[in-house]
Amino acid sequence: MGTRCIAKESLDTTGFSYTLSLINGKYKMTILYTLMEFEVVRFNEMKKYIGSISYKTLSATLKELEADGLVDRTEYPQIPPKVEYRLTERGKSLIPILDGMCEWGDNNRL
């Protein structure tokens, strides 16, 4: 196996870059963590749990995660409207990464 030359490589073609493109953003990992921990969460519950996120940002971020196939949105036809969010199977495949981050944080917290 030869030595790789950085001049012939591009970060854009790596699995790391693709994964980062899906989870990069101020609140994406926080939302994924919330859904991992609580499985099914309503919009206002998530807003209250996260705290520092605005309604607009939460809504936009959930839409992005849904478009990327990581989060499923279920709307129930009732008054008042009820909407629940959960991880898709694709989103659940990120759980080992989220668990690893949690473990690292627990072991390295100062």
mmCIF file of C-alpha atoms in Angstrom:
data_model
loop_
_atom_site.group_PDB
_atom_site.id
_atom_site.type_symbol
_atom_site.label_atom_id
_atom_site.label_comp_id
_atom_site.label_asym_id
_atom_site.label_seq_id
_atom_site.Cartn_x
_atom_site.Cartn_y
_atom_site.Cartn_z
ATOM 1 C CA MET A 1 0.000 0.000 0.000
ATOM 2 C CA GLY A 2 1.467 3.295 -1.095
ATOM 3 C CA THR A 3 1.553 6.617 0.667
ATOM 4 C CA ARG A 4 -1.384 8.849 -0.144
ATOM 5 C CA CYS A 5 -0.643 12.281 -1.550
ATOM 6 C CA ILE A 6 -2.896 15.083 -0.314
ATOM 7 C CA ALA A 7 -2.386 16.969 -3.588
ATOM 8 C CA LYS A 8 -4.318 14.192 -5.377
ATOM 9 C CA GLU A 9 -7.157 13.999 -2.845
ATOM 10 C CA SER A 10 -10.262 16.061 -2.135
ATOM 11 C CA LEU A 11 -12.177 16.238 1.132
ATOM 12 C CA ASP A 12 -15.409 16.658 -0.875
ATOM 13 C CA THR A 13 -15.232 13.036 -2.071
ATOM 14 C CA THR A 14 -15.018 11.459 1.384
ATOM 15 C CA GLY A 15 -17.724 9.798 3.448
ATOM 16 C CA PHE A 16 -16.778 12.200 6.235
ATOM 17 C CA SER A 17 -17.683 15.186 4.068
ATOM 18 C CA TYR A 18 -21.026 13.652 3.077
ATOM 19 C CA THR A 19 -21.934 12.847 6.683
ATOM 20 C CA LEU A 20 -20.925 16.334 7.764
ATOM 21 C CA SER A 21 -23.110 17.844 5.032
ATOM 22 C CA LEU A 22 -26.131 16.129 6.630
ATOM 23 C CA ILE A 23 -25.420 16.893 10.288
ATOM 24 C CA ASN A 24 -23.585 20.208 10.034
ATOM 25 C CA GLY A 25 -25.503 23.095 11.529
ATOM 26 C CA LYS A 26 -25.887 24.712 14.902
ATOM 27 C CA TYR A 27 -28.822 22.572 16.075
ATOM 28 C CA LYS A 28 -28.928 19.479 13.858
ATOM 29 C CA MET A 29 -26.972 17.249 16.221
ATOM 30 C CA THR A 30 -28.985 18.591 19.172
ATOM 31 C CA ILE A 31 -32.252 17.701 17.439
ATOM 32 C CA LEU A 32 -30.970 14.247 16.478
ATOM 33 C CA TYR A 33 -29.821 13.681 20.063
ATOM 34 C CA THR A 34 -33.231 14.775 21.387
ATOM 35 C CA LEU A 35 -35.024 12.331 19.101
ATOM 36 C CA MET A 36 -32.581 9.568 20.011
ATOM 37 C CA GLU A 37 -33.248 10.086 23.705
ATOM 38 C CA PHE A 38 -37.027 10.551 23.611
ATOM 39 C CA GLU A 39 -37.946 8.715 20.354
ATOM 40 C CA VAL A 40 -41.190 10.602 19.562
ATOM 41 C CA VAL A 41 -41.268 14.337 20.258
ATOM 42 C CA ARG A 42 -43.745 17.086 19.483
ATOM 43 C CA PHE A 43 -42.538 20.442 18.153
ATOM 44 C CA ASN A 44 -43.229 22.518 21.287
ATOM 45 C CA GLU A 45 -41.730 19.832 23.539
ATOM 46 C CA MET A 46 -38.528 19.956 21.516
ATOM 47 C CA LYS A 47 -38.478 23.770 21.572
ATOM 48 C CA LYS A 48 -38.833 23.747 25.356
ATOM 49 C CA TYR A 49 -36.211 21.001 25.823
ATOM 50 C CA ILE A 50 -33.599 22.710 23.636
ATOM 51 C CA GLY A 51 -34.443 26.159 24.973
ATOM 52 C CA SER A 52 -32.056 28.388 23.054
ATOM 53 C CA ILE A 53 -33.473 27.667 19.578
ATOM 54 C CA SER A 54 -36.026 29.959 17.935
ATOM 55 C CA TYR A 55 -39.273 28.591 16.498
ATOM 56 C CA LYS A 56 -38.167 29.603 12.997
ATOM 57 C CA THR A 57 -34.781 27.884 13.309
ATOM 58 C CA LEU A 58 -36.303 24.734 14.796
ATOM 59 C CA SER A 59 -38.857 24.548 11.998
ATOM 60 C CA ALA A 60 -36.269 25.120 9.255
ATOM 61 C CA THR A 61 -33.816 22.630 10.751
ATOM 62 C CA LEU A 62 -36.469 19.938 11.134
ATOM 63 C CA LYS A 63 -37.454 20.469 7.482
ATOM 64 C CA GLU A 64 -33.818 20.034 6.410
ATOM 65 C CA LEU A 65 -33.439 16.854 8.464
ATOM 66 C CA GLU A 66 -36.702 15.551 7.014
ATOM 67 C CA ALA A 67 -35.576 16.355 3.448
ATOM 68 C CA ASP A 68 -32.332 14.459 4.101
ATOM 69 C CA GLY A 69 -34.300 11.418 5.258
ATOM 70 C CA LEU A 70 -33.094 11.528 8.871
ATOM 71 C CA VAL A 71 -36.317 12.658 10.561
ATOM 72 C CA ASP A 72 -39.922 11.635 9.981
ATOM 73 C CA ARG A 73 -42.767 14.092 10.515
ATOM 74 C CA THR A 74 -46.256 12.784 11.278
ATOM 75 C CA GLU A 75 -49.164 15.218 11.235
ATOM 76 C CA TYR A 76 -52.462 14.187 12.816
ATOM 77 C CA PRO A 77 -55.700 15.699 11.427
ATOM 78 C CA GLN A 78 -57.135 17.197 14.587
ATOM 79 C CA ILE A 79 -57.736 20.552 16.197
ATOM 80 C CA PRO A 80 -55.425 21.854 17.500
ATOM 81 C CA PRO A 81 -52.934 20.319 15.038
ATOM 82 C CA LYS A 82 -50.646 17.627 16.423
ATOM 83 C CA VAL A 83 -47.274 16.962 14.787
ATOM 84 C CA GLU A 84 -44.740 14.409 15.998
ATOM 85 C CA TYR A 85 -41.133 13.887 14.975
ATOM 86 C CA ARG A 86 -39.042 10.735 15.169
ATOM 87 C CA LEU A 87 -35.852 9.389 13.657
ATOM 88 C CA THR A 88 -36.192 7.416 10.441
ATOM 89 C CA GLU A 89 -34.254 4.168 10.048
ATOM 90 C CA ARG A 90 -31.592 6.215 8.287
ATOM 91 C CA GLY A 91 -31.558 8.652 11.211
ATOM 92 C CA LYS A 92 -31.335 5.772 13.690
ATOM 93 C CA SER A 93 -28.195 4.602 11.912
ATOM 94 C CA LEU A 94 -26.508 7.715 13.404
ATOM 95 C CA ILE A 95 -27.202 6.516 16.972
ATOM 96 C CA PRO A 96 -23.778 4.822 17.366
ATOM 97 C CA ILE A 97 -22.135 8.138 16.457
ATOM 98 C CA LEU A 98 -24.344 10.053 18.908
ATOM 99 C CA ASP A 99 -23.710 7.435 21.617
ATOM 100 C CA GLY A 100 -19.967 7.735 20.998
ATOM 101 C CA MET A 101 -20.155 11.499 21.404
ATOM 102 C CA CYS A 102 -22.093 11.097 24.652
ATOM 103 C CA GLU A 103 -19.566 8.585 25.970
ATOM 104 C CA TRP A 104 -16.646 10.785 24.990
ATOM 105 C CA GLY A 105 -18.249 13.765 26.726
ATOM 106 C CA ASP A 106 -18.924 11.776 29.898
ATOM 107 C CA ASN A 107 -15.317 10.523 29.970
ATOM 108 C CA ASN A 108 -13.661 13.852 29.165
ATOM 109 C CA ARG A 109 -15.804 16.391 30.949
ATOM 110 C CA LEU A 110 -13.644 18.729 33.004
#
